Amino acid sequence: MRLTVLAAAAALMITGTPAVQASGDVAVPRVNWASCGPEHPGFECASVRVPLDYDDPRGATTTVALARKPATDKARRIGSLFLNPGGPGGSGVDFALGAGNTLSANLKGRFDIVGFDPRGIGRSDPLHCFASEADLEAFFEGVPGFPYQAAQERPYYDRYRSLGPECRDDQRIARHMSTADVARDLDLLRRAVGDRKLSYLGFSYGSFLGATYANLFPDNIRALVIDGVLNPELWSSGRQIESDRIATKEEFREFLRTCDEAACVFGPKPEQRWDALLKSVRAKPIQLGDEVYTYDAVIGAAAGAMYSPSDWPDAAALFDRLSDAAGSLSVAAEADYPNDFDAYNGNVCADIEFPRAFESYKATSRYAAAGSEFGPYWWWGNAACANWPVNEDRFTGPWRTRTNAPVLVVGNYFDGVTDFRGAQAVNRQIAGSRLLAYAGWGHTAYGISQCATDHTNAYLLDGKLPAAGTVCPANPNPFLPSVAAAEPLFKPTRR
């Protein structure tokens, strides 16, 4: 599943020579904010230069794009709140432009709400693996979303393995896209906006960025929230599949249970209908109207629905139509495009040393499939890293640290993308952190659970932590006709 990066125009001012010297002989850039344009009233945009390689801080530079909603309560302004929406590959600029007004209101106008596109992503010197969007689309032709038949595995592996040279050759940014360098950029941006300590709100992959920052700069934190949490020990070592092979299935069981409880359209006995649907579509694709659904497409639709319970009724309706159809209708330029797919792989392959050999991918796929039908969906895309060396400046731990201010770790009991065990692990790893649980479903809690949102706002504003052991109650069953499922502030994604 590829990220969809929202298009948003931004007037970007590139600064000249950095003006102020920072510790470590790294120059702090001056930010020249300017209006983002009439389509984004009240927002300011900028772009600054940062070292391409922090081992050579006076050498080549790369650019980082920013957008901010200035604080409206100037008299009680706290500082800047930096955002990361996930991915990797998600645009913090788009996130700020889209959610900045809501976040500002939630936080009483006391923060500049600042989003930035991490290096190599979006407007920040983007990595492009293809000459045009047409070439990008051609890359996906002839291969499934993930291999679900033995004959598909080698062609898929070969196609994805070929991505490495296409992306990294002759593109210097590809050699400097590690999360550790993004964290170093973030600390430089903190200084550039004049904040003594960092305030940060990160979702999904943004939790890994937050944990990396906490370990590299443990004394520079004012308030740091991570929501929808990856266990950095698993993610950085390439062992995330240990979570992925079971996490999505755990939430999907709740999808089926609540569907049955509410007598949703995919009932009666939705679990049996799901198993029958998978058996049918694995044997033969299903045509529904003008669209043909293969096994990988059905699994992808189910995994995608696990991001937000507000999507569950629509997903159930799709599965109902597919199940009904299975019985009777089965059949057999210039690189200026949004670079979310390229950026995802540029960052992941920079951070994580995945196997090189095809046989290793096959073996891990069997392990993933033994966990659930969703395991191979999450695993096979990593083949893009099979011929892509990691960045020398990546950070792989140790992940245990103590920060100068407590970190708020937020996790959902049933998060099929970053499971609750990830939040528990980071709570153990960062001494003095506080775990806030949401007993519901979906990926991240902020903006979904009013309880979790209120606790997060209180912590960001006043440093007030929820009581140890706090569990926010689940929202009502999203299938109940009287319930309007909470729409998320945004939909963070890992891919």
XYZ file of C-alpha atoms in Angstrom:
495
model
C 0.000 0.000 0.000
C 1.453 3.340 -1.002
C 0.987 6.593 0.843
C -1.213 9.219 -0.723
C 0.452 12.579 -0.232
C -1.968 15.465 -0.473
C -1.087 18.177 -2.937
C -0.559 21.545 -1.317
C 1.172 24.578 -2.745
C 3.750 26.282 -0.594
C 5.841 29.394 -1.185
C 9.304 28.297 -0.109
C 12.047 30.742 0.771
C 15.538 29.240 0.593
C 17.887 30.815 3.081
C 21.378 31.853 2.266
C 24.447 31.185 4.374
C 23.520 29.957 7.852
C 23.952 32.771 10.308
C 24.434 31.321 13.793
C 26.942 28.741 14.982
C 25.550 25.843 16.999
C 27.335 23.429 19.307
C 29.202 20.729 17.441
C 30.239 23.237 14.808
C 26.864 22.952 13.038
C 25.474 26.253 11.808
C 21.877 27.008 12.739
C 19.920 28.232 9.700
C 17.844 31.389 9.754
C 14.193 30.713 8.845
C 12.665 33.283 6.518
C 8.936 32.662 6.861
C 6.634 33.822 4.075
C 2.954 33.375 3.290
C 2.074 29.925 1.921
C -0.277 31.623 -0.496
C -3.967 32.557 -0.630
C -5.045 28.913 -0.629
C -3.597 28.527 2.879
C -4.576 31.696 4.755
C -2.877 32.155 8.099
C -0.040 29.742 7.310
C 3.618 30.527 6.695
C 6.120 28.437 4.744
C 9.869 28.314 4.474
C 12.765 26.099 3.481
C 16.137 25.951 5.196
C 19.479 24.412 4.397
C 20.907 21.738 6.687
C 24.094 19.665 6.401
C 23.760 16.781 3.997
C 26.222 14.832 6.142
C 26.582 15.774 9.800
C 30.084 14.287 9.756
C 30.931 17.151 7.397
C 28.800 20.020 8.754
C 30.499 22.671 6.592
C 30.180 20.630 3.414
C 27.272 20.014 1.073
C 23.741 20.868 2.195
C 20.216 19.671 1.561
C 16.939 21.498 2.053
C 14.109 20.920 4.519
C 10.687 22.460 3.833
C 8.450 23.713 6.661
C 4.971 25.102 7.202
C 3.538 26.639 10.350
C 0.352 27.982 11.826
C 1.605 30.756 14.149
C 0.354 30.858 17.713
C -2.778 32.954 18.084
C -2.316 33.556 21.822
C 0.901 35.533 21.518
C 0.901 36.565 25.183
C 0.965 32.955 26.385
C 2.890 31.403 23.513
C 4.859 28.340 24.645
C 6.937 27.784 21.529
C 6.777 25.520 18.487
C 5.136 22.100 18.321
C 6.844 19.980 15.671
C 4.783 17.292 13.907
C 5.422 14.075 12.048
C 2.445 12.258 10.464
C 4.116 8.890 9.829
C 5.107 6.923 6.791
C 8.033 7.074 6.478
C 7.332 9.290 3.528
C 4.482 11.327 4.959
C 4.578 15.074 4.400
C 4.661 17.102 7.590
C 4.040 20.227 5.502
C 0.762 18.789 4.197
C -0.122 17.617 7.688
C 0.393 21.083 9.167
C -1.544 22.746 6.353
C -4.406 20.292 6.715
C -4.622 19.872 10.495
C -2.873 22.978 11.794
C -6.030 24.958 12.536
C -7.578 22.085 14.499
C -4.385 21.407 16.430
C -3.965 25.092 17.190
C -7.502 25.273 18.555
C -7.008 22.083 20.592
C -3.921 23.638 22.165
C -5.535 27.028 22.846
C -3.443 28.839 20.240
C -0.353 28.660 22.441
C 1.941 26.892 19.958
C 3.279 27.594 16.536
C 2.155 24.366 14.827
C 5.125 23.360 12.659
C 5.232 20.578 10.094
C 8.297 19.688 8.060
C 8.996 17.302 5.223
C 11.854 15.063 6.371
C 14.901 15.067 4.128
C 14.309 13.331 0.804
C 10.525 13.596 1.162
C 7.931 15.832 -0.484
C 9.375 19.314 -0.895
C 12.645 18.551 0.916
C 15.096 17.677 -1.881
C 12.927 14.674 -2.787
C 14.385 11.313 -3.729
C 13.068 10.206 -7.126
C 13.627 6.665 -8.353
C 11.789 7.166 -11.645
C 11.959 9.660 -14.461
C 8.217 10.275 -14.390
C 4.985 9.229 -12.747
C 4.307 6.995 -15.729
C 7.550 5.127 -15.032
C 6.507 4.788 -11.399
C 3.179 3.253 -12.409
C 4.947 0.950 -14.872
C 7.071 -0.380 -11.998
C 3.963 -1.948 -10.430
C 2.650 -3.511 -13.646
C 2.684 -7.283 -13.747
C 3.352 -7.857 -10.059
C 0.759 -8.279 -7.299
C 0.474 -6.122 -4.204
C 2.359 -8.952 -2.517
C 3.060 -12.541 -3.646
C 0.406 -15.027 -2.558
C 1.307 -17.811 -4.978
C 4.716 -19.483 -5.204
C 5.126 -18.544 -8.876
C 4.754 -14.842 -8.016
C 7.572 -14.712 -5.484
C 10.674 -14.603 -7.668
C 9.324 -12.026 -10.169
C 8.165 -9.830 -7.283
C 11.534 -10.102 -5.520
C 13.459 -9.317 -8.722
C 11.275 -6.292 -9.482
C 11.579 -4.817 -5.992
C 15.279 -5.651 -5.662
C 15.908 -3.630 -8.825
C 14.694 -0.524 -7.035
C 17.913 -0.081 -5.054
C 20.257 0.943 -7.886
C 17.494 2.995 -9.529
C 17.040 5.048 -6.367
C 20.524 5.387 -4.983
C 22.722 5.813 -8.048
C 23.642 9.434 -8.713
C 21.290 10.719 -5.996
C 23.288 11.927 -3.045
C 20.226 12.316 -0.804
C 19.704 8.526 -0.946
C 22.887 8.082 1.071
C 21.676 10.438 3.817
C 18.024 9.599 4.545
C 18.391 7.761 7.838
C 16.032 8.598 10.687
C 19.062 9.571 12.758
C 19.803 12.352 10.278
C 16.139 13.400 10.337
C 16.413 13.618 14.142
C 19.545 15.747 13.794
C 17.642 17.999 11.395
C 14.811 18.226 13.924
C 17.172 19.370 16.644
C 18.614 21.964 14.290
C 15.100 23.158 13.420
C 14.326 23.427 17.127
C 17.251 25.782 17.492
C 16.347 27.655 14.316
C 12.894 28.581 15.663
C 14.436 29.663 18.969
C 13.154 26.903 21.257
C 15.365 25.886 24.156
C 13.696 22.461 24.345
C 11.681 20.408 21.842
C 7.899 19.978 21.843
C 6.928 17.153 19.474
C 3.868 15.169 18.410
C 4.620 12.138 16.242
C 2.369 9.406 14.876
C 3.147 5.901 13.578
C 6.640 6.094 11.982
C 6.824 9.454 13.769
C 7.087 7.398 16.971
C 10.336 5.904 15.678
C 11.603 9.381 14.865
C 10.577 10.495 18.370
C 12.333 7.550 20.021
C 15.446 8.195 17.938
C 15.438 11.858 18.963
C 14.970 10.905 22.618
C 18.011 8.652 22.474
C 20.230 11.068 20.541
C 19.121 14.225 22.399
C 17.741 13.054 25.777
C 18.397 16.421 27.435
C 16.640 18.552 24.823
C 13.009 17.639 25.471
C 10.219 19.841 26.769
C 7.311 17.547 25.832
C 7.399 14.578 23.472
C 4.309 12.553 22.498
C 4.408 9.412 20.379
C 1.099 7.862 19.324
C 0.749 4.575 17.404
C 4.107 3.292 18.536
C 6.676 1.143 16.763
C 9.055 -0.840 18.941
C 12.386 0.619 17.753
C 14.252 -2.554 18.665
C 12.123 -4.505 16.184
C 11.908 -1.800 13.502
C 15.607 -0.921 13.369
C 16.712 -4.561 13.311
C 14.367 -5.604 10.506
C 12.254 -7.724 12.864
C 9.027 -5.713 12.611
C 7.440 -8.753 10.980
C 7.319 -10.319 14.453
C 4.610 -7.787 15.233
C 3.044 -7.455 11.787
C 2.354 -11.172 11.403
C -0.170 -11.057 14.256
C -1.127 -7.419 14.949
C -3.425 -6.855 11.986
C -5.182 -10.174 12.592
C -5.768 -9.232 16.241
C -7.573 -6.066 15.219
C -9.335 -7.793 12.333
C -10.820 -10.307 14.776
C -12.320 -7.297 16.559
C -13.673 -6.073 13.221
C -15.395 -9.431 12.760
C -16.560 -9.612 16.388
C -18.089 -6.137 16.451
C -19.614 -6.754 13.010
C -21.300 -9.876 14.354
C -22.364 -8.099 17.543
C -24.023 -5.310 15.565
C -25.484 -7.629 12.897
C -23.572 -5.770 10.173
C -24.043 -6.468 6.464
C -21.125 -8.935 6.369
C -22.995 -11.213 8.774
C -24.289 -13.537 9.853
C -21.175 -15.446 10.899
C -18.707 -12.932 9.403
C -15.662 -15.009 10.375
C -16.867 -17.942 8.296
C -17.777 -15.621 5.431
C -14.287 -14.069 5.543
C -12.583 -17.463 5.411
C -14.815 -18.516 2.516
C -14.118 -15.242 0.678
C -10.354 -15.714 0.980
C -10.583 -19.298 -0.230
C -12.633 -18.214 -3.227
C -10.551 -15.213 -4.261
C -7.280 -17.111 -3.828
C -8.565 -19.671 -6.337
C -9.977 -17.130 -8.793
C -10.248 -13.305 -8.888
C -13.675 -11.758 -8.329
C -15.175 -9.181 -10.658
C -17.319 -6.541 -9.020
C -18.680 -4.031 -11.470
C -15.761 -2.718 -13.507
C -13.141 -3.815 -10.957
C -11.373 -7.135 -10.577
C -10.346 -8.088 -7.038
C -7.447 -10.479 -6.582
C -6.474 -12.093 -3.282
C -3.800 -9.474 -2.562
C -6.309 -6.677 -3.234
C -8.794 -8.110 -0.729
C -6.100 -8.523 1.931
C -4.898 -4.976 1.214
C -8.422 -3.605 1.581
C -8.835 -5.371 4.929
C -5.469 -4.179 6.232
C -6.200 -0.645 5.065
C -9.519 -0.599 6.912
C -7.718 -1.369 10.165
C -6.255 2.140 10.233
C -9.594 3.671 11.211
C -12.816 2.114 12.559
C -14.733 4.836 10.722
C -13.935 2.808 7.582
C -15.264 -0.480 8.966
C -18.888 -0.240 7.761
C -17.734 0.483 4.201
C -15.221 -2.376 4.349
C -17.904 -4.760 5.589
C -20.174 -3.697 2.731
C -17.356 -4.349 0.226
C -16.668 -7.802 1.651
C -20.388 -8.569 1.555
C -20.597 -7.650 -2.139
C -17.450 -9.616 -2.925
C -18.774 -12.661 -1.102
C -22.031 -12.487 -3.025
C -20.193 -11.998 -6.311
C -17.816 -14.888 -5.669
C -20.577 -17.382 -6.383
C -21.444 -16.168 -9.885
C -19.147 -13.481 -11.272
C -15.573 -14.787 -10.876
C -13.108 -14.120 -13.750
C -9.642 -14.194 -14.354
C 8.634 12.669 -17.782
C 9.945 14.768 -15.543
C 10.460 13.571 -11.965
C 7.958 15.911 -10.341
C 5.483 13.334 -9.067
C 4.694 12.814 -5.349
C 7.579 10.682 -4.103
C 5.926 8.879 -1.176
C 6.785 5.375 -2.479
C 10.367 6.355 -3.251
C 10.730 8.153 0.077
C 9.320 5.257 2.084
C 11.962 2.935 0.688
C 14.682 5.576 0.835
C 14.197 5.927 4.571
C 13.497 2.279 5.435
C 16.438 0.962 3.420
C 18.678 3.627 4.948
C 17.743 2.513 8.455
C 17.318 -1.252 8.251
C 19.616 -3.975 6.930
C 17.266 -6.494 5.339
C 18.317 -9.839 3.821
C 19.890 -9.919 0.399
C 18.993 -13.437 -0.755
C 15.685 -14.492 -2.318
C 15.577 -17.635 -0.182
C 15.583 -15.487 2.963
C 12.524 -13.588 1.752
C 10.735 -16.852 0.977
C 11.538 -18.265 4.405
C 10.396 -15.154 6.238
C 7.213 -15.082 4.168
C 6.375 -18.575 5.446
C 6.969 -17.367 9.002
C 4.813 -14.298 8.341
C 1.994 -16.376 6.854
C 2.058 -18.704 9.854
C 1.118 -15.694 11.986
C -1.869 -14.685 9.836
C -3.019 -14.015 6.294
C -1.805 -10.417 6.746
C 1.840 -11.329 7.455
C 3.050 -11.609 3.832
C 1.255 -8.349 2.987
C 3.545 -6.501 5.395
C 6.718 -8.450 4.613
C 7.348 -8.616 0.889
C 7.760 -4.884 0.181
C 11.029 -5.016 2.112
C 12.564 -6.700 -0.929
C 13.148 -3.156 -2.195
C 16.053 -3.073 0.279
C 17.671 -6.311 -0.955
C 20.197 -4.389 -3.055
C 20.357 -1.137 -1.112
C 23.102 -0.539 1.475
C 22.149 1.095 4.759
C 23.301 4.608 5.614
C 26.502 4.758 7.637
C 24.990 7.327 10.029
C 21.878 5.342 10.951
C 21.079 4.733 14.617
C 20.320 1.186 15.758
C 20.372 1.634 19.524
C 20.780 0.947 22.299
C 17.226 2.198 22.766
C 17.166 2.510 26.529
C 17.578 6.044 27.803
C 16.363 8.519 30.396
C 15.135 11.880 29.162
C 15.233 15.190 31.008
C 11.417 15.401 30.755
C 8.964 12.505 30.691
C 7.768 11.143 27.341
C 4.063 10.386 26.798
C 3.574 7.058 24.986
C 0.080 6.447 23.565
C -1.084 3.047 22.339
C -4.340 1.400 21.250
C -5.234 -2.062 22.494
C -6.217 -3.079 18.962
C -3.900 -1.320 16.520
C -3.305 -3.507 13.490
C -0.481 -1.314 12.189
C 1.641 -0.609 15.277
C 0.441 -2.949 17.982
C 0.037 -2.155 21.682
C 3.128 -4.218 22.493
C 5.193 -1.532 20.733
C 3.894 1.147 23.107
C 4.573 -1.115 26.084
C 8.119 -1.744 24.862
C 8.954 1.954 24.442
C 7.452 2.686 27.855
C 9.976 0.219 29.291
C 12.840 1.518 27.170
C 12.515 5.241 28.007
C 12.913 5.619 31.741
C 10.345 7.917 33.331
C 7.937 7.753 30.373
C 4.208 7.363 30.927
C 1.980 4.924 29.006
C -1.535 6.049 28.081
C -3.724 3.239 26.742
C -6.829 3.478 24.582
C -8.983 0.344 24.849
C -10.350 0.723 21.322
C -9.456 0.066 17.712
C -7.554 1.715 14.900
C -4.174 3.275 14.292
C -3.375 6.073 16.785
C -5.715 7.576 19.378
C -5.372 11.371 19.118
C -8.509 12.825 17.582
C -10.311 9.468 17.886
C -10.566 9.044 21.654
C -11.636 12.246 23.381
C -10.049 10.926 26.564
C -6.681 10.320 24.880
C -6.898 13.667 23.081
C -7.584 15.545 26.329
C -4.697 13.845 28.138
C -2.344 14.582 25.238
C -3.377 18.241 25.110
C -2.922 18.629 28.885
C 0.562 17.142 28.698
C 1.644 19.310 25.766
C 0.288 22.481 27.353
C 1.205 22.036 31.002
C 3.372 18.927 31.261
C 0.557 17.181 33.142
C 0.779 13.400 32.730
C -2.186 11.051 33.036
C -2.152 8.927 36.155
C -0.113 5.750 35.864
C -2.234 2.933 34.491
C -4.787 5.206 32.801
C -6.871 3.387 30.187
C -9.228 5.440 28.022
C -12.466 3.551 27.308
C -13.236 2.293 23.816
C -15.613 4.275 21.662
C -18.951 2.567 20.907
C -19.123 -0.271 18.389
C -18.473 1.390 15.007
C -21.064 -0.825 13.291
C -23.982 0.320 15.438
C -26.366 2.395 13.290
C -26.766 5.004 16.023
C -23.007 5.552 16.244
C -21.144 7.954 13.993
C -17.598 6.625 14.193
C -15.096 9.324 15.074
C -13.269 10.561 12.004
C -9.561 10.886 12.665
C -7.837 14.238 12.518
C -5.824 12.603 9.742
C -5.005 9.054 8.739
C -1.379 8.227 9.505
C 0.074 5.429 7.425
C 3.143 3.252 7.525
C 3.208 2.755 3.773
